[in-house]
Amino acid sequence: MDACNAVEEEVDKILQKFTGIKDHADRVLSDITNHVQSLKEEMDNSPPDHELTAAQVLIMREALSKVRETVQRLAGDHRDIHTTICKLGRAIDRNFDSDFSSVSREDVFSGPEQVQLLNQVVCQHFYRHGMLDIADELAREAGLKSEEGHKEPFTELNNILDSLKQRDLAPALAWASAHRESLEAQNSSLEFKLHRLQFIGLIQEGAARQNEAIQYARTHFSQFVRRHEKEIQNLMGMFLYLPHGVNKSPYNHLLDPNLWSEIYDVFTRDACSLLGLSVDSPLSVCINAGCTALPALLKIKHLMQQRQVAGIWNGKDELPIEIDLGQENRYHSVFACPILRHPSSDSNPPMRLVCGHVISRDALNKLVSSNKQVSIYVQSP
């Protein structure tokens, strides 16, 4: 973060300097242009056979000299700001490490299976973001089979999301109705929120569509009374203020445009959950996690090289330090042995003792292999 702040300070200096130079250049060029334009008009108004007087020649020479001086000053300002921009490049090089090879492993994607898996992840990322042509071309060149691309569910979801961006609820309502039982099984409110937005859209059109809004509420809201009775009561209260404008009523919060952003996120989350997909692209999650962890890894690697202990990191599947990736990137709990301070794994699972404490299998084996009777008093995580 300190590196970003240092570079940001340099960027602010450049922008401030550029703004000052631009304002000065605009003002000077405007004055020169007006002066030259006035001279031109004076020459145009002179008779065709008119010869310049000594005074007019002197004025023309002064104007030309002023133009040359202005151009030279502007060129000097340009060189000055170019020097400042070069300093920004040096600040970036000074605050950021461009060589990440020290914290990478070349063998991760060395085999054909790993390369194929990477291609699948990238292809799925393109499908998820609606870039179907790019994904199809990648799948063709990489030799991915059609079932490996998982194209169909993403195509449907992207079409519905595009419709939601255009505030068209019909495709999303049709999808939610077709998957009603599955959505109810996972306690989703997606279908109700879609109908709520459709109802609010009718209300916003005023008293002219009041009867249609009443009929829509009778048709669609009855199935949601058990779970959303309070919300439905608030929606019905909007009818009281319909003649005078709902935007001036206590229910004006229901007209908040952010409800469209909310329904976009809710649909993405519930649809992905229903289809057994993660909300975010695995490629995006990996890149974001890597960018978060990279500064700390570069720092610890540099310290390990200084102390000549860099070899202890090589060949291990775990990081030398714990890195907090934020609450949004926590998908499951990780048990860390309170004795060895190592996270558990498939080969080193947690083991529960008779006393109720939990330690790793490696720690238990070390205790068992010792000839002493050891009493363990640890605080379970």
XYZ file of C-alpha atoms in Angstrom, residues 34-366:
333
model
C -6.431 36.963 -31.469
C -3.474 39.247 -32.134
C -2.605 37.550 -35.428
C -6.275 37.526 -36.422
C -6.542 41.283 -35.836
C -3.446 41.892 -37.986
C -4.901 39.732 -40.747
C -8.193 41.642 -40.680
C -6.287 44.933 -40.861
C -4.353 43.670 -43.884
C -7.529 42.419 -45.555
C -9.156 45.819 -45.177
C -6.212 47.592 -46.880
C -6.325 48.405 -50.614
C -4.792 45.812 -52.948
C -1.876 48.042 -53.950
C -1.204 49.245 -50.418
C 2.417 49.073 -49.290
C 3.300 48.445 -45.648
C 4.499 51.412 -43.719
C 7.543 51.297 -41.479
C 5.284 51.124 -38.435
C 3.288 48.206 -39.876
C 6.488 46.328 -40.757
C 7.690 46.809 -37.187
C 4.384 45.522 -35.830
C 4.567 42.426 -38.067
C 8.133 41.695 -36.961
C 7.158 42.040 -33.298
C 4.203 39.691 -33.849
C 6.442 37.075 -35.508
C 8.983 37.412 -32.711
C 6.252 36.980 -30.125
C 4.981 33.846 -31.858
C 8.493 32.329 -31.917
C 9.043 33.115 -28.243
C 5.691 31.576 -27.321
C 6.440 28.409 -29.275
C 9.851 28.097 -27.581
C 8.334 28.563 -24.130
C 5.648 25.973 -24.808
C 8.299 23.540 -26.085
C 10.278 24.128 -22.896
C 7.186 23.427 -20.790
C 6.629 20.251 -22.794
C 10.189 19.084 -22.114
C 9.714 19.913 -18.452
C 6.584 17.802 -18.108
C 8.244 15.009 -20.080
C 11.022 14.978 -17.481
C 8.416 14.719 -14.725
C 6.757 11.779 -16.488
C 10.127 10.031 -16.700
C 10.428 10.448 -12.926
C 7.100 8.649 -12.584
C 8.520 5.663 -14.434
C 11.497 5.577 -12.085
C 9.134 5.841 -9.102
C 7.181 2.822 -10.375
C 10.399 0.837 -10.850
C 11.587 1.875 -7.404
C 8.380 0.976 -5.562
C 7.279 -2.111 -7.475
C 9.126 -5.308 -8.221
C 8.736 -6.271 -11.863
C 10.415 -9.669 -11.452
C 7.988 -12.171 -9.940
C 9.951 -15.265 -10.889
C 11.297 -15.660 -7.359
C 7.839 -16.445 -5.990
C 6.572 -18.527 -8.915
C 6.890 -22.188 -9.786
C 7.606 -23.087 -13.380
C 6.449 -26.689 -12.930
C 2.840 -25.754 -12.099
C 1.697 -25.702 -15.741
C 4.508 -27.718 -17.265
C 2.534 -30.882 -18.064
C -0.150 -31.313 -20.755
C -2.833 -32.007 -18.142
C -2.047 -28.775 -16.321
C -2.080 -26.795 -19.558
C -5.407 -28.356 -20.507
C -6.834 -27.450 -17.087
C -5.617 -23.864 -17.457
C -7.231 -23.612 -20.883
C -10.511 -24.853 -19.434
C -10.414 -22.241 -16.669
C -9.675 -19.409 -19.130
C -12.356 -20.663 -21.523
C -14.913 -20.827 -18.714
C -13.982 -17.283 -17.695
C -14.791 -16.018 -21.196
C -18.086 -17.924 -21.223
C -19.061 -16.462 -17.853
C -18.507 -12.916 -19.099
C -20.441 -13.401 -22.332
C -17.401 -13.402 -24.639
C -18.673 -16.456 -26.491
C -16.763 -15.939 -29.758
C -13.423 -15.698 -27.953
C -14.244 -18.717 -25.798
C -15.275 -20.811 -28.818
C -12.074 -19.902 -30.661
C -9.950 -20.747 -27.609
C -11.767 -24.059 -27.158
C -11.178 -24.898 -30.831
C -7.470 -24.014 -30.813
C -6.852 -25.704 -27.446
C -8.712 -28.828 -28.476
C -11.275 -28.628 -25.660
C -14.298 -30.857 -25.965
C -17.729 -29.240 -25.953
C -18.646 -30.659 -22.558
C -15.446 -29.266 -21.080
C -16.359 -25.691 -22.006
C -19.672 -25.689 -20.097
C -21.062 -23.189 -22.584
C -24.807 -23.693 -22.339
C -25.576 -22.511 -18.766
C -23.392 -19.431 -19.154
C -25.039 -18.509 -22.440
C -28.478 -18.515 -20.852
C -27.344 -16.616 -17.765
C -25.570 -13.950 -19.806
C -28.650 -13.395 -21.954
C -30.778 -12.919 -18.839
C -28.225 -10.603 -17.234
C -28.081 -8.506 -20.400
C -31.874 -8.217 -20.268
C -31.710 -7.100 -16.630
C -29.233 -4.392 -17.594
C -31.863 -3.162 -20.055
C -34.473 -3.384 -17.232
C -36.302 -6.190 -18.994
C -37.552 -8.624 -16.334
C -39.373 -11.077 -18.613
C -36.467 -13.535 -19.241
C -35.476 -13.544 -15.549
C -39.095 -14.109 -14.450
C -39.453 -16.999 -16.897
C -36.219 -18.557 -15.625
C -37.225 -18.124 -11.955
C -40.651 -19.624 -12.618
C -39.100 -22.642 -14.336
C -36.756 -23.206 -11.379
C -39.221 -22.267 -8.619
C -38.951 -25.482 -6.630
C -35.166 -25.466 -6.644
C -35.050 -21.792 -5.628
C -37.458 -22.424 -2.761
C -35.337 -25.362 -1.631
C -32.370 -23.048 -1.174
C -34.541 -20.389 0.512
C -34.130 -17.889 -2.317
C -36.176 -14.678 -2.604
C -35.243 -14.117 -6.236
C -38.675 -14.671 -7.783
C -40.409 -12.388 -5.260
C -37.890 -9.596 -5.823
C -38.371 -9.875 -9.586
C -42.161 -9.609 -9.232
C -41.682 -6.713 -6.804
C -39.693 -4.771 -9.396
C -42.280 -5.518 -12.068
C -45.044 -4.281 -9.767
C -43.108 -1.123 -8.870
C -42.654 -0.454 -12.580
C -46.449 -0.421 -13.001
C -46.857 1.854 -9.993
C -44.339 4.329 -11.382
C -46.484 4.836 -14.463
C -49.139 6.476 -12.305
C -52.869 6.076 -11.748
C -53.427 5.148 -15.393
C -52.158 1.623 -14.688
C -53.554 1.261 -11.168
C -56.019 -1.478 -12.093
C -53.301 -3.407 -13.894
C -51.040 -3.123 -10.853
C -53.838 -4.414 -8.584
C -54.464 -7.368 -10.862
C -50.724 -8.108 -11.035
C -50.475 -8.111 -7.232
C -53.480 -10.461 -6.886
C -52.035 -12.833 -9.453
C -48.416 -13.075 -8.297
C -48.036 -11.992 -4.660
C -50.366 -14.515 -3.029
C -47.751 -17.269 -3.241
C -45.228 -15.161 -1.320
C -47.455 -14.036 1.589
C -46.075 -16.612 4.018
C -42.462 -15.459 3.659
C -42.823 -11.822 2.584
C -46.013 -10.588 4.224
C -44.447 -7.374 5.552
C -42.883 -6.468 2.205
C -46.177 -7.078 0.384
C -48.019 -4.831 2.861
C -45.545 -2.045 2.103
C -46.110 -2.515 -1.606
C -49.886 -2.288 -1.149
C -49.421 0.935 0.826
C -48.107 2.593 -2.316
C -51.654 2.683 -3.724
C -52.660 5.258 -1.089
C -50.185 7.791 -2.445
C -50.590 6.963 -6.118
C -52.733 10.026 -6.997
C -50.225 12.454 -5.429
C -46.994 10.690 -6.385
C -45.284 7.803 -4.625
C -41.951 9.637 -4.772
C -43.292 12.050 -2.120
C -44.610 9.297 0.145
C -43.075 7.224 2.962
C -42.631 4.469 0.361
C -40.289 6.424 -1.908
C -37.420 4.120 -0.895
C -39.086 1.431 -3.011
C -38.328 3.543 -6.097
C -34.584 3.472 -5.418
C -32.679 2.645 -8.661
C -30.274 0.570 -6.556
C -32.957 -2.125 -6.474
C -31.938 -2.954 -10.063
C -28.320 -3.385 -9.017
C -29.492 -5.570 -6.152
C -31.609 -7.820 -8.373
C -28.651 -8.188 -10.758
C -26.441 -9.429 -7.904
C -29.186 -11.603 -6.389
C -29.892 -13.301 -9.707
C -26.195 -13.942 -10.331
C -25.690 -15.407 -6.862
C -28.815 -17.584 -6.779
C -28.515 -18.776 -10.376
C -24.877 -19.761 -9.911
C -25.716 -21.513 -6.647
C -28.556 -23.394 -8.304
C -26.322 -24.532 -11.155
C -23.505 -25.519 -8.807
C -21.246 -22.683 -9.951
C -19.253 -20.148 -8.021
C -20.463 -16.549 -8.163
C -17.065 -15.280 -9.274
C -14.958 -16.743 -12.029
C -12.252 -19.086 -10.662
C -9.735 -17.253 -12.832
C -10.739 -13.893 -11.319
C -10.555 -15.300 -7.795
C -7.078 -16.721 -8.389
C -5.756 -13.510 -9.941
C -7.220 -11.319 -7.197
C -5.850 -13.613 -4.496
C -2.455 -13.647 -6.188
C -2.341 -9.858 -6.454
C -3.231 -9.584 -2.762
C -0.605 -12.095 -1.682
C 2.176 -11.025 -4.041
C 3.593 -8.057 -2.034
C 3.862 -10.121 1.138
C 5.430 -13.053 -0.726
C 7.996 -10.825 -2.425
C 8.920 -9.293 0.914
C 9.320 -12.615 2.746
C 11.262 -14.061 -0.189
C 13.631 -11.087 -0.103
C 14.177 -11.548 3.642
C 14.765 -15.283 3.226
C 17.378 -14.629 0.536
C 19.131 -12.075 2.721
C 19.338 -14.603 5.565
C 20.319 -17.371 3.132
C 17.373 -19.595 4.019
C 15.515 -19.368 0.698
C 15.806 -23.124 0.179
C 13.261 -23.965 2.859
C 10.476 -22.649 0.619
C 11.388 -24.686 -2.452
C 9.398 -27.797 -3.210
C 6.700 -27.208 -0.610
C 2.985 -26.917 -1.282
C 2.414 -24.413 1.505
C 3.358 -20.775 1.931
C 5.953 -19.745 4.518
C 3.561 -17.203 6.068
C -0.153 -16.800 6.533
C -1.748 -14.244 4.189
C -5.155 -12.709 4.866
C -7.077 -12.577 1.579
C -10.146 -10.934 3.104
C -13.482 -12.278 4.233
C -14.805 -12.498 0.665
C -12.174 -15.114 -0.193
C -12.902 -17.420 2.731
C -14.744 -20.477 1.506
C -14.052 -22.999 4.269
C -12.336 -23.145 7.632
C -8.721 -24.275 7.928
C -7.492 -26.103 10.999
C -4.033 -25.147 12.249
C -2.359 -27.436 14.760
C -1.958 -25.561 18.089
C 1.318 -27.406 18.729
C 3.177 -27.428 15.413
C 1.400 -24.316 14.086
C 0.925 -25.986 10.694
C -2.373 -26.155 8.768
C -3.875 -29.599 8.370
C -3.954 -31.411 5.028
C -5.154 -34.710 3.580
C -1.925 -36.373 4.642
C -1.905 -34.610 8.006
C -5.551 -34.434 9.162
C -6.725 -33.184 12.572
C -6.997 -35.805 15.333
C -9.201 -35.535 18.428
C -7.676 -36.600 21.750
C -9.514 -38.263 24.595
C -9.369 -35.016 26.558
C -11.259 -33.261 23.764
C -8.362 -31.273 22.335
C -7.607 -31.440 18.603
C -4.103 -31.612 17.175
C -2.599 -32.680 13.863
C -1.583 -36.272 13.117
C 2.085 -35.275 12.844
C 1.977 -33.768 16.321
C 0.249 -36.886 17.655
C 2.861 -39.164 16.073
C 5.661 -37.141 17.660
